mmCIF file of C-alpha atoms in Angstrom:
data_model
loop_
_atom_site.group_PDB
_atom_site.id
_atom_site.type_symbol
_atom_site.label_atom_id
_atom_site.label_comp_id
_atom_site.label_asym_id
_atom_site.label_seq_id
_atom_site.Cartn_x
_atom_site.Cartn_y
_atom_site.Cartn_z
ATOM 1 C CA MET A 278 0.066 -0.245 0.098
ATOM 2 C CA ASN A 279 1.742 3.454 -1.140
ATOM 3 C CA ILE A 280 1.575 6.114 1.316
ATOM 4 C CA CYS A 281 -1.178 8.857 -0.649
ATOM 5 C CA ARG A 282 -3.156 5.502 0.041
ATOM 6 C CA GLN A 283 -2.761 5.341 3.210
ATOM 7 C CA THR A 284 -3.225 9.286 4.230
ATOM 8 C CA THR A 285 -6.729 8.641 2.380
ATOM 9 C CA ILE A 286 -7.685 5.943 4.645
ATOM 10 C CA ALA A 287 -6.836 7.729 7.334
ATOM 11 C CA VAL A 288 -8.359 11.305 6.329
ATOM 12 C CA SER A 289 -11.561 8.725 5.755
ATOM 13 C CA ILE A 290 -11.670 6.901 8.908
ATOM 14 C CA ALA A 291 -10.298 10.731 10.608
ATOM 15 C CA ALA A 292 -14.078 12.234 8.666
ATOM 16 C CA SER A 293 -16.153 9.123 9.738
ATOM 17 C CA VAL A 294 -14.660 9.842 13.618
ATOM 18 C CA MET A 295 -14.963 13.728 13.568
ATOM 19 C CA LEU A 296 -18.916 13.486 11.980
ATOM 20 C CA GLY A 297 -19.989 11.010 15.103
ATOM 21 C CA ALA A 298 -18.017 13.303 17.426
ATOM 22 C CA CYS A 299 -20.913 15.406 16.477
ATOM 23 C CA SER A 300 -23.808 12.978 17.231
ATOM 24 C CA SER A 301 -25.871 14.331 20.237
ATOM 25 C CA SER A 302 -27.221 11.788 22.666
ATOM 26 C CA PRO A 303 -31.243 11.751 23.246
ATOM 27 C CA SER A 304 -32.129 14.712 25.553
ATOM 28 C CA THR A 305 -34.812 14.641 28.140
ATOM 29 C CA ALA A 306 -35.887 18.047 27.758
ATOM 30 C CA THR A 307 -37.860 19.476 25.470
ATOM 31 C CA ALA A 308 -36.588 22.249 22.547
ATOM 32 C CA TYR A 309 -39.102 25.515 22.575
ATOM 33 C CA PRO A 310 -38.732 28.144 19.901
ATOM 34 C CA ALA A 311 -36.359 30.820 20.626
ATOM 35 C CA SER A 312 -38.753 33.204 20.984
ATOM 36 C CA GLN A 313 -39.480 32.510 24.448
ATOM 37 C CA GLY A 314 -37.210 34.785 26.277
ATOM 38 C CA SER A 315 -36.132 33.463 30.021
ATOM 39 C CA TYR A 316 -37.928 36.218 32.322
ATOM 40 C CA SER A 317 -39.890 36.138 34.623
ATOM 41 C CA ASN A 318 -42.946 38.864 34.659
ATOM 42 C CA TYR A 319 -46.904 38.608 35.554
ATOM 43 C CA GLY A 320 -49.997 38.864 33.202
ATOM 44 C CA VAL A 321 -52.966 37.462 31.657
ATOM 45 C CA ILE A 322 -53.873 34.385 30.153
ATOM 46 C CA GLU A 323 -55.460 35.362 26.308
ATOM 47 C CA SER A 324 -55.366 31.851 24.804
ATOM 48 C CA ILE A 325 -54.614 27.903 25.372
ATOM 49 C CA GLN A 326 -54.225 25.717 22.676
ATOM 50 C CA VAL A 327 -52.971 21.937 22.632
ATOM 51 C CA VAL A 328 -49.976 21.957 19.952
ATOM 52 C CA GLN A 329 -48.391 18.827 18.366
ATOM 53 C CA VAL A 330 -44.164 18.688 19.273
ATOM 54 C CA SER A 331 -42.007 16.622 17.844
ATOM 55 C CA ASP A 332 -38.971 15.281 19.668
ATOM 56 C CA GLU A 333 -36.850 14.530 16.869
ATOM 57 C CA ASN A 334 -33.164 14.412 17.856
ATOM 58 C CA LYS A 335 -31.717 17.105 15.361
ATOM 59 C CA GLY A 336 -28.083 15.848 15.749
ATOM 60 C CA PRO A 337 -26.311 13.774 12.815
ATOM 61 C CA GLY A 338 -25.891 9.700 14.002
ATOM 62 C CA ALA A 339 -25.098 6.636 12.436
ATOM 63 C CA GLY A 340 -26.476 7.844 9.021
ATOM 64 C CA ALA A 341 -23.578 9.717 9.260
ATOM 65 C CA ILE A 342 -20.689 7.632 9.936
ATOM 66 C CA VAL A 343 -21.613 4.989 7.851
ATOM 67 C CA GLY A 344 -22.716 6.851 4.761
ATOM 68 C CA GLY A 345 -19.227 8.755 5.498
ATOM 69 C CA ILE A 346 -16.984 5.425 5.577
ATOM 70 C CA VAL A 347 -19.131 4.217 2.811
ATOM 71 C CA GLY A 348 -19.112 7.227 0.540
ATOM 72 C CA GLY A 349 -14.734 7.268 1.306
ATOM 73 C CA ILE A 350 -14.390 3.899 -0.110
ATOM 74 C CA LEU A 351 -15.941 4.538 -3.024
ATOM 75 C CA GLY A 352 -14.788 7.939 -3.621
ATOM 76 C CA ASN A 353 -11.091 6.417 -3.317
ATOM 77 C CA GLN A 354 -11.790 3.756 -6.061
ATOM 78 C CA VAL A 355 -11.976 6.660 -8.728
ATOM 79 C CA GLY A 356 -8.796 7.939 -9.989
ATOM 80 C CA GLY A 357 -5.211 8.181 -8.765
ATOM 81 C CA GLY A 358 -2.695 11.272 -6.747
ATOM 82 C CA THR A 359 -4.462 13.750 -5.614
ATOM 83 C CA GLY A 360 -7.243 13.367 -7.677
ATOM 84 C CA ASN A 361 -7.777 9.823 -6.110
ATOM 85 C CA THR A 362 -7.858 12.165 -2.183
ATOM 86 C CA LEU A 363 -9.888 14.881 -3.618
ATOM 87 C CA ALA A 364 -12.435 11.892 -4.268
ATOM 88 C CA THR A 365 -11.850 10.063 -1.663
ATOM 89 C CA ALA A 366 -12.912 13.139 0.521
ATOM 90 C CA ALA A 367 -15.922 14.230 -1.713
ATOM 91 C CA GLY A 368 -17.719 10.938 -1.218
ATOM 92 C CA VAL A 369 -16.548 10.918 2.464
ATOM 93 C CA VAL A 370 -18.324 14.170 2.800
ATOM 94 C CA GLY A 371 -21.195 13.915 -0.025
ATOM 95 C CA GLY A 372 -21.440 10.053 1.766
ATOM 96 C CA ALA A 373 -21.792 11.879 5.601
ATOM 97 C CA VAL A 374 -24.667 13.773 4.023
ATOM 98 C CA VAL A 375 -26.352 11.644 2.019
ATOM 99 C CA GLY A 376 -26.550 9.487 5.040
ATOM 100 C CA ASN A 377 -27.917 11.168 7.367
ATOM 101 C CA ASN A 378 -30.883 12.566 5.612
ATOM 102 C CA ILE A 379 -31.871 9.336 4.724
ATOM 103 C CA GLU A 380 -31.760 8.391 8.621
ATOM 104 C CA LYS A 381 -33.439 11.263 9.597
ATOM 105 C CA ASN A 382 -36.317 9.865 6.964
ATOM 106 C CA ASN A 383 -36.211 6.767 8.277
ATOM 107 C CA ARG A 384 -36.477 8.109 12.252
ATOM 108 C CA ASN A 385 -39.483 7.225 13.864
ATOM 109 C CA GLN A 386 -40.812 10.759 14.951
ATOM 110 C CA GLN A 387 -42.575 11.164 18.644
ATOM 111 C CA VAL A 388 -45.104 13.597 18.843
ATOM 112 C CA ARG A 389 -47.211 14.449 22.015
ATOM 113 C CA GLU A 390 -49.380 17.392 22.607
ATOM 114 C CA ALA A 391 -48.718 20.144 24.552
ATOM 115 C CA TYR A 392 -50.199 23.431 25.307
ATOM 116 C CA GLN A 393 -49.268 26.730 23.482
ATOM 117 C CA ILE A 394 -50.097 28.877 26.581
ATOM 118 C CA SER A 395 -50.404 33.184 25.362
ATOM 119 C CA VAL A 396 -49.594 35.856 28.451
ATOM 120 C CA ARG A 397 -50.671 38.904 27.912
ATOM 121 C CA LEU A 398 -48.426 39.962 30.124
ATOM 122 C CA ASP A 399 -48.637 43.606 32.522
ATOM 123 C CA ASN A 400 -46.373 45.582 30.389
ATOM 124 C CA GLY A 401 -48.400 45.108 27.186
ATOM 125 C CA VAL A 402 -45.186 42.568 25.369
ATOM 126 C CA TYR A 403 -47.393 39.075 24.616
ATOM 127 C CA GLN A 404 -45.282 35.865 25.491
ATOM 128 C CA THR A 405 -46.031 32.243 24.016
ATOM 129 C CA VAL A 406 -45.033 29.126 26.600
ATOM 130 C CA VAL A 407 -45.325 25.833 25.041
ATOM 131 C CA GLN A 408 -45.317 23.054 28.228
ATOM 132 C CA ASP A 409 -46.267 20.074 28.684
ATOM 133 C CA ASN A 410 -49.330 20.135 30.949
ATOM 134 C CA ILE A 411 -52.164 23.765 32.029
ATOM 135 C CA VAL A 412 -53.139 21.786 35.622
ATOM 136 C CA ASP A 413 -55.129 24.872 36.698
ATOM 137 C CA LEU A 414 -54.386 27.606 34.324
ATOM 138 C CA ARG A 415 -58.067 28.504 32.673
ATOM 139 C CA VAL A 416 -57.991 31.683 30.123
ATOM 140 C CA GLY A 417 -58.225 34.827 32.080
ATOM 141 C CA ASN A 418 -56.205 33.839 34.750
ATOM 142 C CA ARG A 419 -53.696 35.864 36.336
ATOM 143 C CA VAL A 420 -50.688 34.204 35.730
ATOM 144 C CA TYR A 421 -46.854 34.639 36.673
ATOM 145 C CA VAL A 422 -44.601 33.379 33.814
ATOM 146 C CA LYS A 423 -40.723 32.608 35.197
ATOM 147 C CA ASN A 424 -37.968 30.613 32.579
ATOM 148 C CA ASN A 425 -40.833 29.560 29.745
ATOM 149 C CA TYR A 426 -43.045 27.881 32.444
ATOM 150 C CA VAL A 427 -46.418 29.653 33.047
ATOM 151 C CA TYR A 428 -47.285 29.965 37.090
ATOM 152 C CA ARG A 429 -50.836 30.819 38.620
ATOM 153 C CA ASN A 430 -50.883 33.912 40.344
#
């Protein structure tokens, strides 16, 4: 095996490992829209709506790693010299992207119901909070909003 081929294989493996390091482990925390500030205030509930929330894992996973490896192997079969190195690198990146997309399309998205609560704060600003339950909250209740959660006042 020549030095160029060994370098190409090492680059492919390193790229695959780096893509794998980018994957995130499943989290129990739920991500909600970024428009929600993390400040506290008093207000009145204007509306409560039931919404569907997806618990999709958004990071790259095994699909990106496998795709990068397969793409690197296929790219390594093309050309020779510098062209071979470029084809291998392109194969790793392209395979990782394709593998990640295939995995995303095949994931079972878990959809659950949550409550979108619109609160008119005392300063006139509207804040929308999405939370898993409403317990005893009703439209018209005076509430306290703290850290993206609505509490009855």
